[in-house]
PDB file of C-alpha atoms and ligand atoms in Angstrom:
ATOM      1  CA  MET A1166     -18.257  -7.348   3.785  1.00 85.00           C
ATOM      2  CA  ARG A1167     -15.923  -4.750   4.985  1.00 97.00           C
ATOM      3  CA  LYS A1168     -14.139  -5.473   9.053  1.00 98.00           C
ATOM      4  CA  PRO A1169     -14.692  -2.074  10.824  1.00 98.00           C
ATOM      5  CA  ILE A1170     -11.250  -0.538  11.613  1.00 98.00           C
ATOM      6  CA  ILE A1171     -10.946   1.974  14.459  1.00 98.00           C
ATOM      7  CA  ALA A1172      -7.179   3.246  14.571  1.00 99.00           C
ATOM      8  CA  GLY A1173      -6.357   5.717  17.083  1.00 98.00           C
ATOM      9  CA  ASN A1174      -3.822   8.212  15.511  1.00 98.00           C
ATOM     10  CA  TRP A1175      -1.841   9.704  19.160  1.00 98.00           C
ATOM     11  CA  LYS A1176       0.200  12.076  17.222  1.00 98.00           C
ATOM     12  CA  MET A1177       2.826  13.906  19.279  1.00 98.00           C
ATOM     13  CA  ASN A1178       1.367  12.934  22.601  1.00 98.00           C
ATOM     14  CA  LYS A1179       2.805  10.699  25.556  1.00 98.00           C
ATOM     15  CA  THR A1180       6.587   8.946  26.187  1.00 98.00           C
ATOM     16  CA  PRO A1181       6.915   5.256  26.048  1.00 98.00           C
ATOM     17  CA  GLU A1182       6.228   4.891  29.511  1.00 98.00           C
ATOM     18  CA  GLU A1183       2.617   6.919  29.105  1.00 98.00           C
ATOM     19  CA  ALA A1184       2.468   4.870  26.379  1.00 98.00           C
ATOM     20  CA  LYS A1185       2.332   1.558  28.151  1.00 98.00           C
ATOM     21  CA  ASN A1186       0.484   2.622  30.480  1.00 98.00           C
ATOM     22  CA  LEU A1187      -2.167   3.599  28.052  1.00 98.00           C
ATOM     23  CA  VAL A1188      -2.587   0.456  26.442  1.00 98.00           C
ATOM     24  CA  THR A1189      -1.694  -1.858  29.491  1.00 98.00           C
ATOM     25  CA  GLU A1190      -5.398  -0.618  30.602  1.00 98.00           C
ATOM     26  CA  LEU A1191      -6.624  -0.743  26.644  1.00 98.00           C
ATOM     27  CA  GLY A1192      -6.432  -4.312  26.379  1.00 98.00           C
ATOM     28  CA  PRO A1193      -9.040  -5.826  28.696  1.00 98.00           C
ATOM     29  CA  LEU A1194     -11.717  -3.175  27.787  1.00 98.00           C
ATOM     30  CA  VAL A1195     -11.272  -3.428  24.116  1.00 98.00           C
ATOM     31  CA  LYS A1196     -10.900  -7.147  24.093  1.00 97.00           C
ATOM     32  CA  ASP A1197     -14.364  -8.348  22.946  1.00 97.00           C
ATOM     33  CA  ALA A1198     -14.295  -5.404  19.729  1.00 97.00           C
ATOM     34  CA  LYS A1199     -15.730  -6.567  16.674  1.00 96.00           C
ATOM     35  CA  CYS A1200     -13.685  -4.120  14.894  1.00 98.00           C
ATOM     36  CA  GLU A1201      -9.875  -4.326  14.169  1.00 98.00           C
ATOM     37  CA  VAL A1202      -8.254  -2.175  16.286  1.00 98.00           C
ATOM     38  CA  VAL A1203      -5.030  -0.159  16.199  1.00 99.00           C
ATOM     39  CA  VAL A1204      -3.048   2.651  17.981  1.00 99.00           C
ATOM     40  CA  CYS A1205      -0.759   4.515  15.978  1.00 99.00           C
ATOM     41  CA  VAL A1206       2.166   5.710  17.948  1.00 99.00           C
ATOM     42  CA  PRO A1207       4.981   8.271  18.222  1.00 98.00           C
ATOM     43  CA  PHE A1208       8.059   6.647  16.850  1.00 98.00           C
ATOM     44  CA  VAL A1209      10.335   6.520  20.189  1.00 98.00           C
ATOM     45  CA  ASP A1210       6.487   4.935  21.507  1.00 98.00           C
ATOM     46  CA  LEU A1211       6.754   1.324  18.743  1.00 98.00           C
ATOM     47  CA  VAL A1212       9.344  -0.424  21.200  1.00 98.00           C
ATOM     48  CA  GLU A1213       7.434  -0.217  24.577  1.00 98.00           C
ATOM     49  CA  THR A1214       3.795  -0.231  22.994  1.00 98.00           C
ATOM     50  CA  LYS A1215       4.470  -3.400  20.920  1.00 98.00           C
ATOM     51  CA  LYS A1216       5.550  -5.252  24.436  1.00 98.00           C
ATOM     52  CA  ALA A1217       2.565  -3.335  26.046  1.00 98.00           C
ATOM     53  CA  LEU A1218       0.340  -5.016  23.023  1.00 98.00           C
ATOM     54  CA  ARG A1219       1.464  -8.610  23.628  1.00 97.00           C
ATOM     55  CA  GLY A1220      -1.464 -10.737  24.407  1.00 96.00           C
ATOM     56  CA  THR A1221      -4.084  -8.212  22.521  1.00 97.00           C
ATOM     57  CA  LYS A1222      -5.743  -7.903  19.837  1.00 94.00           C
ATOM     58  CA  ILE A1223      -4.698  -4.159  18.977  1.00 98.00           C
ATOM     59  CA  LYS A1224      -2.104  -3.641  16.129  1.00 98.00           C
ATOM     60  CA  LEU A1225       0.433  -1.514  16.094  1.00 98.00           C
ATOM     61  CA  GLY A1226       1.094   1.910  14.025  1.00 99.00           C
ATOM     62  CA  ALA A1227       3.368   4.567  13.107  1.00 99.00           C
ATOM     63  CA  GLN A1228       2.573   8.089  11.995  1.00 98.00           C
ATOM     64  CA  ASN A1229       4.378   8.253   9.239  1.00 98.00           C
ATOM     65  CA  VAL A1230       7.332   6.960   6.860  1.00 98.00           C
ATOM     66  CA  HIS A1231      10.225   7.840   4.597  1.00 98.00           C
ATOM     67  CA  TRP A1232      10.024   7.064   1.263  1.00 98.00           C
ATOM     68  CA  ALA A1233      13.151   5.757   0.124  1.00 98.00           C
ATOM     69  CA  GLU A1234      14.729   2.691   1.573  1.00 97.00           C
ATOM     70  CA  TYR A1235      17.637   4.141   3.999  1.00 97.00           C
ATOM     71  CA  GLY A1236      20.244   7.020   3.275  1.00 98.00           C
ATOM     72  CA  ALA A1237      21.244  10.320   3.809  1.00 98.00           C
ATOM     73  CA  PHE A1238      17.862  11.655   5.227  1.00 98.00           C
ATOM     74  CA  THR A1239      18.782  12.967   8.912  1.00 98.00           C
ATOM     75  CA  GLY A1240      15.664  12.396  11.386  1.00 98.00           C
ATOM     76  CA  GLU A1241      13.619  10.135   9.009  1.00 98.00           C
ATOM     77  CA  ILE A1242      12.367   6.667   9.663  1.00 98.00           C
ATOM     78  CA  SER A1243      12.433   3.660   6.899  1.00 98.00           C
ATOM     79  CA  ALA A1244       9.595   1.367   5.984  1.00 98.00           C
ATOM     80  CA  THR A1245      12.545  -1.703   6.474  1.00 98.00           C
ATOM     81  CA  MET A1246      13.664  -0.152   9.881  1.00 98.00           C
ATOM     82  CA  LEU A1247       9.320  -0.149  11.081  1.00 98.00           C
ATOM     83  CA  LYS A1248       9.064  -3.078   9.450  1.00 98.00           C
ATOM     84  CA  GLU A1249      11.713  -4.580  12.235  1.00 98.00           C
ATOM     85  CA  LEU A1250       9.525  -3.873  15.169  1.00 98.00           C
ATOM     86  CA  LYS A1251       6.402  -5.121  13.734  1.00 98.00           C
ATOM     87  CA  VAL A1252       4.986  -2.417  12.958  1.00 98.00           C
ATOM     88  CA  ASP A1253       1.543  -3.359  11.212  1.00 98.00           C
ATOM     89  CA  TYR A1254       0.488   0.057   9.907  1.00 99.00           C
ATOM     90  CA  VAL A1255       1.614   3.006   9.393  1.00 99.00           C
ATOM     91  CA  ILE A1256      -0.906   6.326   8.604  1.00 99.00           C
ATOM     92  CA  ILE A1257       0.703   8.900   5.400  1.00 98.00           C
ATOM     93  CA  GLY A1258      -0.398  11.845   4.640  1.00 98.00           C
ATOM     94  CA  HIS A1259      -2.025  12.864   7.566  1.00 98.00           C
ATOM     95  CA  SER A1260      -3.123  16.982   6.722  1.00 98.00           C
ATOM     96  CA  GLU A1261      -0.972  17.734   9.499  1.00 97.00           C
ATOM     97  CA  ARG A1262       2.243  16.292   7.568  1.00 98.00           C
ATOM     98  CA  ARG A1263       0.839  18.007   4.672  1.00 97.00           C
ATOM     99  CA  GLN A1264       0.365  21.448   6.047  1.00 96.00           C
ATOM    100  CA  TYR A1265       3.543  21.627   8.919  1.00 97.00           C
ATOM    101  CA  PHE A1266       5.671  19.478   6.509  1.00 97.00           C
ATOM    102  CA  GLY A1267       5.536  19.976   3.152  1.00 97.00           C
ATOM    103  CA  GLU A1268       4.046  16.174   2.005  1.00 98.00           C
ATOM    104  CA  THR A1269       2.562  16.491  -1.224  1.00 98.00           C
ATOM    105  CA  ASP A1270       0.381  14.138  -3.441  1.00 98.00           C
ATOM    106  CA  GLN A1271       3.798  13.267  -4.365  1.00 98.00           C
ATOM    107  CA  THR A1272       5.754  12.587  -1.339  1.00 98.00           C
ATOM    108  CA  VAL A1273       2.310  10.786  -0.169  1.00 98.00           C
ATOM    109  CA  ASN A1274       2.481   8.138  -3.359  1.00 98.00           C
ATOM    110  CA  ALA A1275       5.914   7.787  -2.899  1.00 98.00           C
ATOM    111  CA  LYS A1276       5.498   6.949   0.877  1.00 98.00           C
ATOM    112  CA  ILE A1277       2.428   4.038  -0.154  1.00 98.00           C
ATOM    113  CA  LYS A1278       4.842   2.951  -2.168  1.00 98.00           C
ATOM    114  CA  ALA A1279       7.513   2.383   0.394  1.00 98.00           C
ATOM    115  CA  ALA A1280       5.872   1.206   3.168  1.00 98.00           C
ATOM    116  CA  LEU A1281       3.913  -1.701   0.924  1.00 98.00           C
ATOM    117  CA  SER A1282       7.044  -2.175  -0.737  1.00 98.00           C
ATOM    118  CA  LYS A1283       7.643  -3.595   3.048  1.00 98.00           C
ATOM    119  CA  ASP A1284       4.709  -5.417   3.589  1.00 98.00           C
ATOM    120  CA  LEU A1285       3.483  -2.955   6.187  1.00 98.00           C
ATOM    121  CA  LYS A1286      -0.217  -1.770   5.691  1.00 98.00           C
ATOM    122  CA  VAL A1287      -0.664   1.546   5.696  1.00 98.00           C
ATOM    123  CA  ILE A1288      -3.666   4.419   6.241  1.00 99.00           C
ATOM    124  CA  VAL A1289      -3.559   7.456   3.547  1.00 98.00           C
ATOM    125  CA  CYS A1290      -5.232  10.640   4.425  1.00 98.00           C
ATOM    126  CA  VAL A1291      -7.100  12.720   2.534  1.00 98.00           C
ATOM    127  CA  GLY A1292      -9.350  16.290   3.161  1.00 98.00           C
ATOM    128  CA  GLU A1293     -10.131  19.283   2.534  1.00 97.00           C
ATOM    129  CA  THR A1294     -10.123  22.616   4.138  1.00 95.00           C
ATOM    130  CA  LEU A1295     -12.484  24.712   5.428  1.00 94.00           C
ATOM    131  CA  GLU A1296     -11.808  27.036   2.991  1.00 95.00           C
ATOM    132  CA  GLN A1297     -11.978  24.535  -0.055  1.00 97.00           C
ATOM    133  CA  TYR A1298     -14.970  22.692   1.902  1.00 95.00           C
ATOM    134  CA  GLU A1299     -16.472  26.813   1.990  1.00 94.00           C
ATOM    135  CA  ALA A1300     -15.958  26.622  -1.458  1.00 96.00           C
ATOM    136  CA  GLU A1301     -17.664  23.726  -2.362  1.00 96.00           C
ATOM    137  CA  GLU A1302     -14.380  22.125  -3.464  1.00 97.00           C
ATOM    138  CA  THR A1303     -14.394  19.276  -1.270  1.00 97.00           C
ATOM    139  CA  ILE A1304     -15.395  16.354  -3.979  1.00 97.00           C
ATOM    140  CA  THR A1305     -12.671  18.021  -6.327  1.00 97.00           C
ATOM    141  CA  VAL A1306     -10.037  18.065  -3.613  1.00 98.00           C
ATOM    142  CA  VAL A1307     -10.656  14.493  -2.027  1.00 98.00           C
ATOM    143  CA  SER A1308     -10.547  12.511  -5.697  1.00 98.00           C
ATOM    144  CA  LYS A1309      -7.434  14.809  -7.035  1.00 98.00           C
ATOM    145  CA  GLN A1310      -5.871  13.714  -3.926  1.00 98.00           C
ATOM    146  CA  THR A1311      -7.306  10.138  -4.138  1.00 98.00           C
ATOM    147  CA  ILE A1312      -6.433   9.428  -7.489  1.00 98.00           C
ATOM    148  CA  GLU A1313      -2.730  11.008  -7.514  1.00 98.00           C
ATOM    149  CA  ALA A1314      -2.277   9.353  -3.834  1.00 98.00           C
ATOM    150  CA  PHE A1315      -2.595   5.645  -5.974  1.00 98.00           C
ATOM    151  CA  LYS A1316      -1.156   6.304  -8.555  1.00 98.00           C
ATOM    152  CA  ASP A1317       0.726   3.179  -9.663  1.00 98.00           C
ATOM    153  CA  ILE A1318      -0.588   1.074  -7.178  1.00 98.00           C
ATOM    154  CA  SER A1319      -2.539  -2.196  -8.173  1.00 97.00           C
ATOM    155  CA  LYS A1320      -5.130  -3.609  -7.359  1.00 96.00           C
ATOM    156  CA  ASP A1321      -3.516  -6.134  -5.131  1.00 96.00           C
ATOM    157  CA  GLU A1322      -1.489  -3.760  -3.209  1.00 97.00           C
ATOM    158  CA  LEU A1323      -5.209  -1.904  -2.685  1.00 97.00           C
ATOM    159  CA  LYS A1324      -5.823  -4.790  -0.555  1.00 96.00           C
ATOM    160  CA  LYS A1325      -2.894  -3.676   2.173  1.00 98.00           C
ATOM    161  CA  ILE A1326      -4.850   0.027   2.121  1.00 98.00           C
ATOM    162  CA  VAL A1327      -6.641   2.114   4.479  1.00 98.00           C
ATOM    163  CA  ILE A1328      -8.426   5.425   3.440  1.00 98.00           C
ATOM    164  CA  ALA A1329      -8.819   7.980   6.041  1.00 98.00           C
ATOM    165  CA  TYR A1330     -11.160  10.452   4.851  1.00 98.00           C
ATOM    166  CA  GLU A1331     -10.678  13.673   7.226  1.00 97.00           C
ATOM    167  CA  PRO A1332     -11.695  16.875   6.525  1.00 97.00           C
ATOM    168  CA  ILE A1333      -9.006  19.038   8.137  1.00 95.00           C
ATOM    169  CA  TRP A1334     -11.619  21.902   9.702  1.00 94.00           C
ATOM    170  CA  ALA A1335     -13.256  18.706  12.002  1.00 94.00           C
ATOM    171  CA  ILE A1336      -9.620  17.583  13.449  1.00 92.00           C
ATOM    172  CA  GLY A1337      -9.383  18.939  17.120  1.00 90.00           C
ATOM    173  CA  THR A1338     -11.956  21.441  16.299  1.00 91.00           C
ATOM    174  CA  GLY A1339     -15.048  19.800  18.122  1.00 87.00           C
ATOM    175  CA  LYS A1340     -16.832  19.957  14.972  1.00 87.00           C
ATOM    176  CA  THR A1341     -17.938  16.809  13.261  1.00 87.00           C
ATOM    177  CA  ALA A1342     -18.861  16.366   9.543  1.00 89.00           C
ATOM    178  CA  SER A1343     -22.791  15.202   9.762  1.00 93.00           C
ATOM    179  CA  PRO A1344     -22.893  11.985   9.286  1.00 95.00           C
ATOM    180  CA  THR A1345     -24.896  12.228   6.070  1.00 95.00           C
ATOM    181  CA  ASP A1346     -22.051  14.805   5.076  1.00 94.00           C
ATOM    182  CA  ALA A1347     -18.907  12.127   5.794  1.00 96.00           C
ATOM    183  CA  GLU A1348     -21.199   9.499   3.962  1.00 96.00           C
ATOM    184  CA  GLU A1349     -21.908  11.405   1.059  1.00 96.00           C
ATOM    185  CA  THR A1350     -17.650  12.313   0.438  1.00 97.00           C
ATOM    186  CA  ILE A1351     -16.970   9.232   1.150  1.00 98.00           C
ATOM    187  CA  SER A1352     -19.269   7.463  -1.195  1.00 97.00           C
ATOM    188  CA  VAL A1353     -17.150   9.713  -3.885  1.00 97.00           C
ATOM    189  CA  ILE A1354     -13.732   8.315  -2.460  1.00 98.00           C
ATOM    190  CA  ARG A1355     -15.044   5.050  -2.900  1.00 98.00           C
ATOM    191  CA  LYS A1356     -16.835   5.630  -6.308  1.00 98.00           C
ATOM    192  CA  THR A1357     -13.062   7.165  -7.174  1.00 98.00           C
ATOM    193  CA  ILE A1358     -11.297   3.748  -6.602  1.00 98.00           C
ATOM    194  CA  LYS A1359     -14.164   2.029  -9.102  1.00 98.00           C
ATOM    195  CA  ARG A1360     -13.029   4.537 -11.370  1.00 98.00           C
ATOM    196  CA  LEU A1361      -9.274   3.386 -10.840  1.00 98.00           C
ATOM    197  CA  TYR A1362      -9.336  -0.244 -10.540  1.00 98.00           C
ATOM    198  CA  ASN A1363     -13.058  -1.888 -10.478  1.00 97.00           C
ATOM    199  CA  THR A1364     -16.429  -2.252  -8.505  1.00 98.00           C
ATOM    200  CA  ALA A1365     -15.123  -5.533  -6.431  1.00 97.00           C
ATOM    201  CA  ALA A1366     -12.535  -3.432  -5.492  1.00 97.00           C
ATOM    202  CA  SER A1367     -13.772  -0.288  -4.741  1.00 98.00           C
ATOM    203  CA  GLU A1368     -16.169  -2.436  -2.530  1.00 97.00           C
ATOM    204  CA  ALA A1369     -13.634  -4.042  -0.298  1.00 98.00           C
ATOM    205  CA  ILE A1370     -11.438  -1.218   0.494  1.00 98.00           C
ATOM    206  CA  ARG A1371     -12.432   0.869   3.691  1.00 98.00           C
ATOM    207  CA  ILE A1372     -12.614   4.070   4.233  1.00 98.00           C
ATOM    208  CA  GLN A1373     -12.710   5.450   7.633  1.00 98.00           C
ATOM    209  CA  TYR A1374     -14.400   9.217   8.462  1.00 97.00           C
ATOM    210  CA  GLY A1375     -11.506  11.051  11.154  1.00 97.00           C
ATOM    211  CA  GLY A1376     -12.074  14.314  12.996  1.00 96.00           C
ATOM    212  CA  SER A1377     -13.129  14.709  16.086  1.00 95.00           C
ATOM    213  CA  MET A1378     -15.166  11.309  16.731  1.00 97.00           C
ATOM    214  CA  ASN A1379     -15.557  11.014  20.326  1.00 97.00           C
ATOM    215  CA  PRO A1380     -17.663   8.286  22.557  1.00 97.00           C
ATOM    216  CA  LYS A1381     -20.692  10.464  21.641  1.00 97.00           C
ATOM    217  CA  ASN A1382     -20.807  10.655  17.970  1.00 96.00           C
ATOM    218  CA  ALA A1383     -19.161   7.410  17.182  1.00 97.00           C
ATOM    219  CA  SER A1384     -22.288   5.399  16.660  1.00 97.00           C
ATOM    220  CA  GLU A1385     -23.797   7.657  14.608  1.00 97.00           C
ATOM    221  CA  LEU A1386     -20.792   7.840  11.964  1.00 97.00           C
ATOM    222  CA  MET A1387     -20.185   4.322  12.243  1.00 97.00           C
ATOM    223  CA  ALA A1388     -23.718   3.682  11.320  1.00 97.00           C
ATOM    224  CA  MET A1389     -23.565   5.591   7.905  1.00 96.00           C
ATOM    225  CA  PRO A1390     -23.173   2.082   5.064  1.00 96.00           C
ATOM    226  CA  SER A1391     -20.262   3.586   3.538  1.00 96.00           C
ATOM    227  CA  ILE A1392     -17.840   4.336   6.519  1.00 97.00           C
ATOM    228  CA  ASP A1393     -15.812   1.614   8.105  1.00 98.00           C
ATOM    229  CA  GLY A1394     -14.189   2.796  11.112  1.00 98.00           C
ATOM    230  CA  GLY A1395     -12.723   5.484  12.303  1.00 98.00           C
ATOM    231  CA  LEU A1396      -9.084   7.429  13.047  1.00 98.00           C
ATOM    232  CA  ILE A1397      -9.400   9.193  16.498  1.00 98.00           C
ATOM    233  CA  GLY A1398      -6.976  11.691  17.354  1.00 98.00           C
ATOM    234  CA  GLY A1399      -8.054  13.570  20.773  1.00 97.00           C
ATOM    235  CA  ALA A1400     -10.150  11.061  22.421  1.00 98.00           C
ATOM    236  CA  SER A1401      -7.757   8.070  21.572  1.00 98.00           C
ATOM    237  CA  LEU A1402      -5.306   9.580  24.574  1.00 98.00           C
ATOM    238  CA  ASN A1403      -7.661   8.253  26.913  1.00 98.00           C
ATOM    239  CA  ALA A1404      -7.745   4.601  27.000  1.00 98.00           C
ATOM    240  CA  GLN A1405     -11.561   4.558  28.615  1.00 98.00           C
ATOM    241  CA  ASP A1406     -12.806   7.211  25.856  1.00 98.00           C
ATOM    242  CA  PHE A1407     -10.807   4.959  23.290  1.00 98.00           C
ATOM    243  CA  ALA A1408     -12.563   2.037  24.370  1.00 98.00           C
ATOM    244  CA  LYS A1409     -15.836   3.323  23.850  1.00 98.00           C
ATOM    245  CA  VAL A1410     -15.475   4.560  20.493  1.00 98.00           C
ATOM    246  CA  VAL A1411     -14.278   0.691  19.591  1.00 98.00           C
ATOM    247  CA  ASN A1412     -17.826  -0.602  21.284  1.00 98.00           C
ATOM    248  CA  TYR A1413     -19.118   2.190  19.136  1.00 96.00           C
TER     249      TYR A1413
HETATM  250  P1  13P B 785      -9.430  14.665  16.374  1.00 74.48           P
HETATM  251  O1  13P B 785      -9.738  13.367  16.796  1.00 74.48           O
HETATM  252  O2  13P B 785      -8.277  14.847  17.624  1.00 74.48           O
HETATM  253  O3  13P B 785      -9.974  15.858  15.842  1.00 74.48           O
HETATM  254  O4  13P B 785      -7.951  14.184  14.965  1.00 74.48           O
HETATM  255  C1  13P B 785      -8.488  13.591  14.185  1.00 74.48           C
HETATM  256  C2  13P B 785      -7.395  12.991  13.520  1.00 74.48           C
HETATM  257  O5  13P B 785      -6.372  13.911  13.136  1.00 74.48           O
HETATM  258  C3  13P B 785      -6.807  11.585  13.357  1.00 74.48           C
HETATM  259  O6  13P B 785      -5.698  11.302  12.516  1.00 74.48           O
END
């Protein structure tokens, strides 16, 4: 049985003070959650958020990491730095990073390896653009992204990775993939993992859906057998809304 995992991706929102307030409100609201709960916050919020999360079961996540251990990479953050702040998870390969910051399947793979080498857990994102969706290329696109992301990752390391399927046309648009469409694509991702590893690995890996998931549609999406959680953008910026998704 896979334990569902619901993660908030705050993106570039909330100052440290606002972060503290949000998680302080969130803690009691999700104390009986049956799923794993994560908040992925901006780098500058990590310290305050970690402090405010004390005594809760909520895990802490970052939204990016560099592939190198250290060095002349102005403005970047390493896995060692995140580990020292007791970060649990890091999102890698979000479509916004691929779209605006030139991330490729190759850098995504390198970043996953860097994170795993410092014992961070990973949420790796895959998903198709609207154009690819309309051209019925979804399966080809997400299969390729998955294969490239997992290059030279061992079966053992796979246990530390969660996949988030986020159709780009559903992100921040209020348009959600229908539960059956999301289920179908996620099943294909799972089959890809089966081909790359084996049946046991494909049955164990958790795959989230992301893209306009909110208190209204969460239970319907979570009811699908292959959907093991959500990566929540907009609805994670408000404690009440995020708690409703978590307590779907
Ligand atoms: P929204 O929930 O705002 O659509 O964002 C989804 C997302 O990109 C989470 O990573």
